[in-house]
C-alpha cells in the first residue's frame, strides 16, 4: 500500500504554490527555484539540519514569506529554510482520478493532486495545526478527504504510487535541531516598488481620508473575462442563501451597509469598460462577534479566461509593521495597559477612481431578481495588496500628522498589529495624553479607534475624549492579540477546556489530540512546559504512524486522558502583565537554557530592584523545542538550547526598548560553557556553527553556570502536567 502525500495549493505574493504538509517537521522548507520565482529575499546563514537516518544537509539561506489561501481568510507569515528541492515530482505517475469517486461538489486543496508535479514548499508543525480542520469525508476504506484552510486534502492509500515516491518524500522530513522563529521585519523584493508607487500615487481628500492606488506587476489589460464566473458563483451563493434565511438577511444587510456607507456604488453603464475585473464573493460567519456577525470575503484570486486574476498581477509590499512577539513584549512594560482597534480600517481608505472598475462585483436582492453590477471605492478585503496599503496609510498618517501628536505617533508606529493597538503608559497623566492623541490622530486620517479597554478606570471614564465606544467600567476579560487579558487583575490568562470526552468508553484519536493541541495559543511561551507535554505526545503519535481516526495505544490514551482532564486548571493562572517596578533602580535580564533527551528550551526573566530595596522577578517569555528523533547527545542539545536562548535574549532586548542594567545568561551545562570559551575554529562543525552563533549574538562574559535544580528552562525540557504548573515556584 502506497500513500498520497498531503498536498495543497497555497498563495504567496498572489501566485499559486504547491505545498506539502508535514507535522513531523519542525522547520518549513522552500525550494531554491521557488524563491527565485516568487522574488523572495534570501538571507545568508550557516546551518544544517538532520533528517531520516541522520542524513545532514547544510543550509545556506533562509527567507520569509506570507502564505495564504485563495480567499485570504487564512494568512501566516513564516520563515523558510532554502533547500535545492523538497522532493521529486509528486505523485511519481499519473493517477486515474475517476477511480477515486470523489464528490463533484467538494473543493480540493490541490485540484491536480493526481498529476505529477514539483513540491515548492514544505510546511511543518509550526503552522500545520492552524491549517488542518476537524472535518473529514471518508470516501472508502483507503481514501479520506481531510478539510483544511485550503479546502479538502486527498489522503489515504492507493496501490498506484511507487516506492521511489515514498523514499523521496521521506528525505524531506527534517527534524529541527535549533530554531528561533525570526518574525522580524523582512521586506520582500516588491517592497521598494510598492513604496515608490505609494509615495507617487497617494493623496488625501478634504476630510483627511487617504486615496491610494494598487500597484501592478503586470498591466491590468492582461486580465480576461471574469463576469460570467462571478455570475455563476453568485447563483451558487443564492442557492445557499435560500436554504438559510438568517444567513440571507445577514448577507443582504452587509451589502446594504456597503451601499449606504458609500463603500461601493452601482454601475449603470451597459457597456463594459476596456479593462474590468469582477470578484466573486462569499460570507464567513463570526457568531461570537456582536459588531460583525458576517464578513463578506471578495475573491480577487479567481482566474479570468486568460489564466490571470487580479491578485496574480498585484504587487504586495509585505508586512511593514512590527511583529506580534515584539508588540506583546512591550505591552508588558507599562504600568497602564491600553488596547483598541481601528473600526473597519480597510473601508476607511479610498481606492483611486481610475482603478475601481477592477473591483467590481455582481449582486441581486433575491434568487429571481435581476443581476446588478457594483464597483468598490475602498480598499477591498481579499485583495493581496490590502494589508500592505492599510499599514502604509497608517505609516503615512504618522509621517504627515505625527509631529503634532508624538505619543500617538510612537504608539501607531510600534504598537499596531494590522488594525489592533496594544500600548500603554507609565502613569495616568501620560496615558490620558496618549489616548487623546490617538483619537485625534486617527480621526484626522478618517479613522476611528473603538473597543477601548484598560486596567485604569479613570482612563476609560475620561469624558473629554469619549468616542461613544468606551466602556466606563474595567472589563473582566478581553482579548489582546489572541491573548486573554484580565484588566481588573491586570493579568494575562488562558481559557482552555478539554473539549474531548475522557470517559472509559470514549475513543481518543490522533485527530482529537491534534484538535486539543491546536487550541493552546501561547505566543509568549508562558506555559511552555505544558505545551512540551502535548508536543511529545504528538511526536510519539507520528512515530507510531497512526491514521487520523486510529485509537491511541492504551498506555498513551490513559496518559492523554489524564492530561486533558486537568488542562482547564491552567485557567486559574493569573500571570502579571506588568513586569517592571515603578521607580526601579535596576532592571536586569536573566536568561536560562536547558535540555533533556526529549526536549530543550530557553526562558527569559526580568529582575527588578526599586528604591525601597524590593526585588521582584517575573517570567517574560520562553521557547521550547522537541529533540529530534535521531539520537543527539545531551551536551549538543544543551548547546542548541544555548543558541535558542541567545536568539531569544537578543530579540527581547531589541523589542522591549528599555535599557537593562545587565544581561546574564545561565546554563547548567559546564560543557557548553567550555565550548563558548573556545575558538570556534578548533571545534567540530556542529559545535563550531552554534558557538559562532552564540558569540555573534551575545557577550561571552554574560554566560554563567546555574545548578539544574535552580534552572527554570529545565522544566521546559522535561515538561509539566497542567495541574502542577500553578504551584511550580521555579517556573
XYZ file of C-alpha atoms in Angstrom:
731
model
C 0.000 0.000 0.000
C 1.385 3.412 -1.016
C 0.128 6.726 0.279
C -0.857 10.055 -1.218
C 1.101 12.980 0.166
C -0.884 15.781 1.835
C -0.573 18.384 -0.915
C -2.359 21.693 -1.311
C -2.100 24.892 -3.316
C -1.271 27.976 -1.260
C -0.767 31.545 -2.442
C 2.352 33.635 -1.949
C 2.586 37.140 -3.393
C -0.599 36.385 -5.301
C 0.938 33.354 -7.009
C -0.167 29.724 -6.533
C 2.438 27.485 -4.902
C 2.161 23.715 -4.476
C 2.920 22.712 -0.900
C 3.132 19.579 1.194
C 2.044 19.432 4.842
C 4.249 17.575 7.295
C 3.513 17.803 11.016
C 6.667 15.790 11.779
C 8.917 18.591 10.545
C 9.742 21.435 12.905
C 11.123 23.522 10.035
C 9.407 24.995 6.988
C 11.299 24.447 3.721
C 11.171 26.127 0.329
C 12.908 25.122 -2.869
C 15.549 27.430 -4.294
C 13.655 27.725 -7.596
C 10.540 28.833 -5.749
C 12.328 31.705 -4.005
C 13.501 32.961 -7.394
C 10.055 32.636 -8.998
C 8.417 34.494 -6.119
C 11.134 37.126 -5.909
C 11.788 36.423 -2.240
C 14.779 37.957 -0.481
C 17.224 35.299 0.737
C 19.369 35.853 3.810
C 22.743 34.158 4.123
C 23.093 31.751 7.074
C 25.326 28.869 8.092
C 23.302 25.998 9.493
C 22.487 22.360 8.993
C 19.527 20.064 9.574
C 19.345 16.353 10.169
C 16.759 14.106 8.604
C 15.990 10.456 8.159
C 18.813 8.085 9.197
C 20.805 11.045 10.452
C 21.405 12.442 6.975
C 22.614 16.008 7.352
C 22.121 18.830 4.891
C 23.853 22.189 5.015
C 21.542 25.180 4.831
C 22.991 28.331 3.305
C 19.928 30.556 3.015
C 16.677 31.365 4.763
C 13.766 33.515 3.649
C 10.437 34.861 4.870
C 7.109 34.670 3.076
C 3.431 35.229 3.792
C 1.293 32.276 2.737
C -2.460 32.451 2.359
C -5.357 30.501 0.980
C -7.251 31.600 -2.094
C -9.736 33.906 -0.366
C -7.133 35.233 2.096
C -9.244 34.193 5.089
C -6.075 32.438 6.253
C -2.728 34.212 6.229
C 0.513 33.372 8.012
C 3.999 34.896 7.969
C 6.616 32.131 8.075
C 10.350 31.634 7.950
C 11.678 29.030 5.498
C 14.973 27.226 5.121
C 16.014 27.223 1.452
C 16.933 23.806 0.002
C 17.734 22.768 -3.594
C 14.491 20.789 -3.787
C 11.810 19.446 -1.492
C 11.295 16.131 -3.296
C 10.986 14.646 -6.737
C 7.662 15.115 -8.520
C 4.620 14.001 -6.526
C 2.943 11.683 -7.383
C 5.540 9.870 -9.436
C 2.997 8.904 -12.122
C -0.427 9.987 -13.341
C -3.278 8.608 -11.248
C -6.717 7.728 -12.556
C -8.779 10.235 -10.602
C -12.056 8.731 -11.794
C -11.325 5.565 -9.812
C -11.424 7.521 -6.556
C -15.112 8.508 -6.862
C -14.588 11.932 -5.332
C -17.748 14.032 -4.782
C -18.064 16.639 -7.508
C -19.226 19.416 -5.165
C -16.139 19.181 -2.945
C -13.400 21.755 -3.480
C -9.942 20.234 -3.267
C -6.892 21.844 -1.721
C -4.865 20.551 -4.677
C -7.139 20.044 -7.708
C -4.211 18.453 -9.583
C -3.194 16.105 -6.761
C -3.307 13.196 -9.236
C -0.802 14.742 -11.671
C 2.990 14.540 -11.172
C 4.335 17.974 -10.221
C 7.020 19.633 -8.132
C 6.573 20.472 -4.470
C 7.758 24.024 -3.847
C 7.213 24.284 -0.094
C 7.030 22.032 2.933
C 5.027 23.425 5.854
C 5.874 21.890 9.202
C 4.440 21.649 12.697
C 4.711 25.421 13.317
C 1.689 26.041 11.096
C 0.301 22.535 10.497
C -2.142 22.715 13.398
C -3.515 26.039 12.160
C -4.155 24.616 8.695
C -5.926 21.347 9.454
C -9.627 21.455 10.350
C -11.562 18.773 12.171
C -13.966 17.831 9.356
C -13.297 14.900 7.059
C -15.170 12.862 4.466
C -14.466 9.158 4.219
C -14.639 8.037 0.586
C -13.801 4.372 1.184
C -11.593 2.258 3.405
C -8.488 3.748 1.788
C -9.286 7.337 0.796
C -10.304 10.189 3.104
C -10.837 13.877 2.366
C -9.341 15.975 5.171
C -10.667 19.522 5.464
C -8.216 22.409 5.800
C -7.981 26.150 5.274
C -7.028 25.336 1.659
C -10.169 23.146 1.172
C -10.127 19.343 1.234
C -6.858 17.408 1.089
C -6.952 13.965 -0.517
C -5.288 11.486 1.833
C -5.010 7.741 2.072
C -3.526 4.696 0.452
C -3.507 3.566 -3.150
C -1.853 0.745 -4.998
C -0.732 3.230 -7.631
C 2.173 5.017 -6.021
C 5.754 3.925 -6.484
C 8.200 3.035 -3.730
C 10.514 5.709 -5.119
C 7.959 8.413 -4.292
C 7.770 7.325 -0.679
C 11.530 7.314 -0.292
C 11.978 10.704 -1.911
C 9.344 12.300 0.310
C 10.861 10.781 3.433
C 14.077 12.648 2.628
C 12.142 15.900 3.101
C 11.161 15.029 6.670
C 13.687 17.006 8.641
C 13.723 17.456 12.391
C 14.809 20.799 13.633
C 17.803 20.910 15.980
C 17.676 24.637 16.595
C 15.482 27.455 15.552
C 14.141 30.621 16.953
C 11.375 31.857 14.671
C 12.659 35.099 13.294
C 9.471 37.012 12.741
C 11.352 40.251 12.475
C 10.711 42.614 9.650
C 11.883 41.127 6.373
C 10.691 43.150 3.444
C 10.096 41.264 0.227
C 11.503 42.087 -3.184
C 8.396 44.090 -4.105
C 8.599 46.418 -1.113
C 10.670 49.152 -2.764
C 8.461 49.034 -5.853
C 5.326 49.320 -3.698
C 6.877 52.061 -1.561
C 7.812 54.164 -4.586
C 4.382 53.592 -6.106
C 2.605 54.598 -2.899
C 4.657 57.766 -2.462
C 3.926 58.883 -6.027
C 0.246 57.963 -6.130
C -1.343 58.543 -2.721
C -3.201 61.706 -1.760
C -5.711 62.949 0.812
C -9.145 64.434 0.314
C -10.615 67.406 2.141
C -11.799 65.186 5.019
C -8.334 63.745 5.630
C -9.083 60.312 4.165
C -6.322 58.731 2.117
C -6.810 57.833 -1.535
C -4.437 55.160 -2.785
C -3.692 53.184 -5.917
C -2.994 49.489 -6.233
C 0.438 48.662 -7.657
C 0.617 46.149 -10.519
C 3.299 43.689 -11.560
C 1.588 43.302 -14.930
C -0.666 45.574 -16.903
C -4.355 45.018 -15.984
C -5.034 44.612 -19.694
C -3.748 41.039 -19.331
C -6.918 40.144 -17.424
C -9.511 38.229 -19.378
C -13.267 37.940 -18.989
C -14.412 37.440 -15.390
C -18.052 38.486 -15.182
C -19.562 35.142 -16.150
C -17.690 33.305 -13.418
C -18.813 35.928 -10.900
C -22.413 35.411 -12.013
C -22.130 31.625 -11.708
C -20.684 31.973 -8.221
C -23.467 34.405 -7.272
C -26.146 31.960 -8.423
C -24.474 29.216 -6.413
C -24.324 31.527 -3.405
C -28.021 32.292 -3.651
C -28.905 28.601 -3.545
C -27.185 28.501 -0.148
C -28.840 31.727 0.980
C -32.283 30.411 0.037
C -31.744 27.457 2.346
C -30.718 29.702 5.251
C -32.973 32.754 5.784
C -30.868 34.050 8.670
C -27.679 33.972 6.603
C -29.576 35.553 3.710
C -30.622 38.502 5.860
C -27.114 38.979 7.252
C -25.711 38.932 3.716
C -28.283 41.404 2.482
C -27.610 43.708 5.437
C -23.888 43.623 4.691
C -24.430 44.592 1.051
C -26.850 47.360 2.038
C -24.330 48.735 4.530
C -21.704 48.879 1.785
C -24.097 50.902 -0.342
C -25.448 53.141 2.411
C -21.984 53.981 3.748
C -20.621 54.696 0.282
C -18.150 51.819 0.263
C -19.419 50.818 -3.182
C -21.681 52.232 -5.862
C -23.942 50.792 -8.510
C -22.753 50.788 -12.116
C -25.473 51.842 -14.552
C -23.464 51.851 -17.779
C -24.470 48.968 -20.033
C -21.213 48.748 -21.960
C -18.205 47.146 -20.320
C -15.041 49.219 -19.825
C -11.917 48.230 -21.727
C -10.472 46.583 -18.617
C -12.611 45.287 -15.766
C -12.418 42.590 -13.146
C -15.331 41.002 -11.300
C -14.752 39.488 -7.874
C -16.919 36.588 -6.709
C -17.744 36.766 -3.018
C -18.913 34.613 -0.141
C -19.698 35.034 3.544
C -17.716 33.995 6.598
C -19.739 33.771 9.803
C -18.377 35.140 13.069
C -21.106 34.132 15.539
C -19.129 35.430 18.537
C -18.828 38.919 17.054
C -21.506 41.418 18.032
C -20.401 44.071 15.551
C -19.703 41.870 12.512
C -21.540 38.513 12.680
C -20.904 38.061 8.948
C -17.917 39.191 6.917
C -18.054 39.064 3.143
C -14.795 37.984 1.539
C -14.106 39.091 -2.018
C -12.257 36.561 -4.172
C -9.697 38.589 -6.085
C -7.800 35.352 -6.824
C -10.490 33.986 -9.122
C -8.813 33.499 -12.500
C -10.090 35.074 -15.679
C -10.206 33.480 -19.123
C -6.527 34.347 -19.629
C -5.483 32.448 -16.512
C -4.642 35.641 -14.632
C -6.502 37.031 -11.637
C -6.412 40.444 -10.008
C -4.295 39.101 -7.153
C -1.866 37.395 -9.503
C -0.904 40.737 -11.066
C -0.996 42.874 -7.916
C 2.224 43.803 -6.139
C 2.366 43.105 -2.434
C 4.668 45.201 -0.292
C 4.740 42.695 2.547
C 4.474 43.350 6.273
C 5.862 46.705 7.390
C 4.561 46.715 10.966
C 6.401 45.223 13.909
C 5.984 41.549 14.754
C 3.407 40.094 17.126
C 6.067 38.829 19.537
C 7.644 42.269 19.964
C 4.313 44.053 20.451
C 3.280 41.594 23.154
C 6.672 42.123 24.819
C 6.178 45.863 25.003
C 2.593 45.501 26.202
C 4.061 44.174 29.454
C 6.416 47.067 30.218
C 3.960 49.894 31.042
C 2.001 50.089 34.299
C -1.123 51.179 32.452
C -2.203 48.985 29.566
C -4.415 50.300 26.779
C -5.901 48.410 23.848
C -8.164 49.388 20.975
C -8.638 48.731 17.285
C -9.432 50.717 14.169
C -13.051 50.359 13.166
C -13.374 48.879 9.656
C -9.882 50.012 8.720
C -9.854 48.863 5.074
C -13.113 50.658 4.385
C -11.715 53.953 5.635
C -9.203 54.070 2.759
C -10.334 55.113 -0.728
C -9.179 53.483 -3.947
C -8.409 55.893 -6.758
C -11.362 56.256 -9.102
C -9.272 55.142 -12.094
C -8.943 51.634 -10.611
C -12.452 50.971 -9.317
C -13.546 49.043 -12.404
C -11.042 46.394 -11.313
C -13.038 45.974 -8.101
C -16.448 45.108 -9.463
C -18.968 42.653 -8.037
C -22.401 41.404 -9.049
C -25.368 41.113 -6.683
C -29.113 40.586 -6.709
C -31.658 41.098 -3.945
C -33.291 37.691 -4.368
C -32.673 34.481 -6.246
C -35.063 35.533 -9.021
C -34.099 39.200 -9.125
C -32.093 40.725 -11.949
C -28.346 40.981 -11.501
C -26.854 44.399 -10.828
C -23.237 45.499 -11.107
C -21.356 47.435 -8.436
C -17.826 48.715 -8.014
C -15.892 49.207 -4.805
C -14.353 52.545 -3.949
C -12.485 51.451 -0.811
C -9.608 49.046 -0.157
C -11.055 45.555 -0.523
C -10.610 42.691 1.924
C -9.453 39.805 -0.259
C -7.038 41.698 -2.472
C -3.438 40.735 -1.815
C -2.348 44.365 -1.502
C -4.959 45.374 1.087
C -2.917 44.653 4.255
C 0.102 46.497 2.878
C -1.938 49.520 1.802
C -3.611 49.742 5.217
C -0.289 49.513 7.052
C 1.318 52.011 4.692
C -1.521 54.500 5.180
C -1.014 54.333 8.951
C 2.686 54.954 8.429
C 1.887 57.905 6.160
C -0.546 59.315 8.704
C 2.259 59.328 11.269
C 4.610 60.963 8.755
C 2.042 63.625 7.832
C 0.482 64.467 11.208
C 2.510 62.617 13.824
C 4.718 65.591 14.701
C 1.673 67.167 16.357
C 0.932 64.014 18.366
C 4.280 62.474 19.371
C 2.882 59.958 21.879
C 0.316 58.667 19.402
C 2.849 58.628 16.575
C 5.144 56.379 18.595
C 2.292 54.024 19.523
C 0.965 53.730 15.966
C 4.478 53.120 14.633
C 5.441 50.485 17.200
C 2.336 49.042 18.828
C -0.080 48.409 15.950
C -0.603 44.895 14.590
C -2.717 45.420 11.486
C -5.759 47.208 12.967
C -5.167 46.202 16.609
C -3.445 48.512 19.083
C -1.674 47.238 22.209
C 0.058 50.054 24.007
C 0.346 51.742 27.386
C 1.947 54.388 29.556
C 3.824 54.704 32.820
C 1.214 56.861 34.579
C -2.369 58.075 34.271
C -1.452 61.537 33.020
C 0.677 60.118 30.190
C -1.988 57.516 29.393
C -4.682 60.193 29.066
C -2.463 62.218 26.772
C -1.682 59.121 24.731
C -5.320 58.181 24.318
C -6.403 61.701 23.428
C -3.650 61.998 20.833
C -4.506 58.589 19.365
C -8.144 59.560 18.905
C -7.314 62.903 17.288
C -4.550 61.488 15.079
C -6.697 58.635 13.762
C -9.684 60.913 13.273
C -7.523 63.179 11.129
C -6.948 60.246 8.781
C -10.653 59.464 8.605
C -10.375 56.541 11.031
C -11.968 55.733 14.371
C -10.459 53.826 17.266
C -13.025 51.844 19.245
C -13.388 48.892 21.645
C -11.151 50.520 24.221
C -10.006 48.523 27.249
C -7.624 49.366 30.060
C -6.715 48.393 33.594
C -7.266 52.039 34.567
C -10.903 53.022 35.195
C -10.072 56.715 35.251
C -8.676 56.423 31.746
C -11.838 54.758 30.430
C -14.051 57.331 32.130
C -12.233 60.289 30.597
C -15.240 62.118 29.157
C -13.141 64.663 27.272
C -12.062 62.076 24.737
C -15.034 59.709 24.898
C -15.865 58.425 21.442
C -19.032 56.570 22.398
C -17.284 53.222 22.160
C -15.603 53.301 25.551
C -16.901 51.160 28.395
C -16.815 53.142 31.622
C -16.018 50.032 33.644
C -12.939 47.844 33.535
C -13.887 44.562 31.820
C -13.253 41.219 33.497
C -11.665 39.786 30.370
C -10.735 40.909 26.888
C -8.585 39.627 24.050
C -5.229 41.238 23.328
C -3.880 39.907 20.013
C -5.215 36.464 20.883
C -4.027 36.541 24.495
C -6.583 36.701 27.291
C -6.116 39.843 29.381
C -7.921 40.333 32.682
C -7.692 44.119 33.162
C -9.224 44.154 36.651
C -6.398 41.953 37.910
C -4.060 43.222 35.186
C -3.048 39.672 34.426
C -2.580 37.513 31.369
C -4.513 34.270 31.432
C -5.763 31.277 29.488
C -9.228 29.954 28.777
C -8.981 26.271 27.998
C -11.421 23.390 28.075
C -10.529 19.833 27.217
C -13.229 19.678 24.512
C -12.818 15.920 24.484
C -14.615 13.156 26.325
C -12.477 11.349 28.852
C -14.865 8.564 29.815
C -13.639 4.991 29.709
C -15.544 4.145 26.527
C -14.652 7.341 24.646
C -12.313 6.949 21.704
C -9.190 9.119 21.694
C -7.661 9.506 18.237
C -4.772 11.358 16.679
C -7.347 13.838 15.390
C -8.692 14.649 18.858
C -5.162 15.056 20.224
C -4.357 17.445 17.375
C -7.562 19.407 17.954
C -6.765 19.957 21.617
C -3.132 20.838 20.964
C -4.006 23.358 18.250
C -6.229 25.357 20.598
C -3.429 26.174 23.032
C -2.378 29.675 21.990
C 0.746 30.667 23.892
C 2.829 33.084 21.773
C 4.959 34.251 24.709
C 5.652 30.752 25.995
C 4.080 31.436 29.390
C 3.099 27.769 29.717
C 5.832 26.217 27.578
C 6.342 23.258 29.969
C 2.691 22.259 29.484
C 2.921 22.667 25.711
C 6.051 20.491 25.727
C 3.903 17.646 27.036
C 1.499 17.941 24.095
C 4.332 18.148 21.569
C 5.902 14.974 22.948
C 2.595 13.128 22.586
C 2.232 14.388 19.010
C 5.761 13.258 18.189
C 5.024 9.808 19.579
C 1.831 9.570 17.518
C 3.715 10.291 14.319
C 6.362 7.751 15.238
C 3.563 5.180 15.622
C 2.287 6.149 12.115
C -1.331 6.213 13.268
C -4.080 7.318 10.895
C -6.255 10.269 11.874
C -9.050 8.163 13.333
C -6.983 5.362 14.848
C -7.300 4.915 18.593
C -4.258 5.655 20.697
C -2.413 2.762 22.347
C -3.868 2.063 25.791
C -0.960 3.498 27.764
C -0.759 6.654 25.648
C -4.537 7.065 25.727
C -4.563 6.872 29.512
C -1.763 9.438 29.660
C -3.595 11.805 27.312
C -6.953 11.486 29.087
C -5.313 12.418 32.339
C -3.643 15.403 30.665
C -6.840 16.827 29.164
C -8.781 16.200 32.366
C -6.543 18.696 34.128
C -5.943 21.027 31.164
C -8.541 23.529 32.353
C -6.535 24.056 35.553
C -4.298 26.450 33.630
C -7.310 28.786 33.578
C -6.566 29.558 37.232
C -3.244 31.117 36.274
C -3.029 34.884 36.611
C 0.289 35.956 35.145
C 1.183 39.600 35.840
C 1.051 41.639 32.659
C 3.190 44.449 34.077
C 6.680 43.072 34.607
C 8.535 46.206 35.735
C 8.525 48.153 39.001
C 7.646 51.801 39.475
C 10.812 53.785 40.126
C 13.033 50.752 39.571
C 16.675 51.427 40.344
C 17.901 48.412 38.445
C 16.351 46.212 35.751
C 18.175 43.024 34.810
C 17.547 40.433 32.115
C 18.202 36.837 33.132
C 18.009 34.065 30.556
C 18.070 30.322 31.160
C 18.824 27.423 28.801
C 18.244 23.744 29.479
C 17.826 20.411 27.723
C 16.901 16.782 28.264
C 16.910 13.829 25.899
C 13.325 14.717 24.927
C 13.287 18.499 24.542
C 15.163 21.731 25.113
C 14.169 25.293 25.799
C 15.016 28.822 26.850
C 13.330 31.236 29.238
C 13.727 34.972 29.826
C 13.033 36.566 33.216
C 13.139 40.210 34.265
C 14.538 41.033 37.719
C 13.894 44.459 39.269
C 15.145 46.357 42.305
C 13.371 49.526 43.493
C 14.492 52.303 45.824
C 12.947 50.527 48.822
C 15.171 47.530 48.280
C 12.250 45.459 46.987
C 13.272 42.783 44.472
C 10.856 41.000 42.157
C 11.273 38.621 39.248
C 8.808 37.678 36.518
C 8.836 35.381 33.529
C 8.736 37.409 30.311
C 8.790 34.697 27.657
C 10.132 31.291 26.714
C 10.606 28.974 23.755
C 10.501 25.180 23.653
C 11.785 22.701 21.084
C 11.326 18.950 20.857
C 14.533 16.944 20.470
C 14.945 15.249 17.072
C 14.090 11.592 16.602
C 17.716 10.925 15.756
C 19.756 10.426 18.888
C 21.668 13.569 19.825
C 23.918 13.813 22.862
C 22.721 15.844 25.840
C 25.649 18.316 25.592
C 24.738 19.044 21.973
C 21.084 19.550 22.902
C 22.232 21.853 25.703
C 24.189 23.766 23.067
C 21.058 24.045 20.916
C 19.255 25.412 23.972
C 22.024 27.985 24.432
C 21.648 29.130 20.815
C 17.896 29.387 21.312
C 18.492 31.490 24.422
C 20.980 33.751 22.638
C 18.439 34.481 19.898
C 15.607 34.956 22.370
C 17.679 37.328 24.511
C 18.640 39.430 21.501
C 15.012 39.612 20.364
C 13.928 40.613 23.869
C 16.478 43.407 24.198
C 15.647 44.735 20.723
C 11.883 44.554 21.211
C 11.486 45.853 24.763
C 13.165 49.194 24.026
C 14.373 49.599 27.605
C 17.903 49.693 28.996
C 18.744 46.611 31.020
C 21.430 47.279 33.621
C 22.852 43.834 32.983
C 22.191 40.677 30.990
C 23.043 37.301 32.492
C 22.592 34.061 30.538
C 22.521 30.851 32.552
C 23.089 27.220 31.555
C 23.504 24.130 33.713
C 25.942 22.602 31.196
C 29.617 23.070 32.035
C 30.455 21.539 28.651
C 28.542 24.282 26.840
C 30.291 26.936 28.919
C 33.647 25.393 27.975
C 32.717 25.354 24.273
C 31.701 29.020 24.395
C 35.120 29.941 25.779
C 36.951 28.237 22.902
C 37.894 29.492 19.460
C 35.167 28.084 17.155
C 37.764 27.112 14.535
C 39.069 24.271 16.736
C 35.618 22.754 17.247
C 33.727 20.201 15.165
C 31.272 21.647 12.605
C 28.099 21.007 14.632
C 29.536 22.703 17.703
C 31.509 25.326 15.759
C 28.453 26.684 13.929
C 26.433 27.030 17.106
C 29.211 28.503 19.209
C 29.826 31.053 16.440
C 26.145 31.990 16.514
C 26.224 32.419 20.292
C 29.310 34.641 20.125
C 27.771 36.777 17.390
C 24.624 37.345 19.436
C 25.939 37.657 22.993
C 28.962 38.545 25.087
C 30.954 35.591 26.409
C 31.118 37.285 29.805
C 27.311 37.138 30.079
C 27.279 33.331 30.341
C 27.188 31.777 33.804
C 26.558 28.365 35.363
C 23.380 27.507 37.270
C 22.561 24.197 39.005
C 19.857 22.184 37.236
C 17.549 22.355 40.256
C 17.598 26.165 40.002
C 17.160 26.319 36.215
C 13.576 27.087 35.056
C 14.464 26.055 31.489
C 14.988 22.542 32.814
C 11.224 22.415 33.441
C 10.614 23.236 29.764
C 12.827 20.361 28.671
C 11.029 17.827 30.873
C 7.500 19.190 30.537
C 4.992 19.513 33.332
C 1.381 18.458 33.846
C -1.069 21.386 33.672
C -2.309 20.982 37.246
C 1.245 21.305 38.590
C 2.385 24.490 36.873
C 0.411 26.738 39.254
C 2.486 25.553 42.226
C 5.809 25.344 40.405
C 7.713 28.134 42.152
C 10.770 27.760 39.937
C 8.621 28.487 36.866
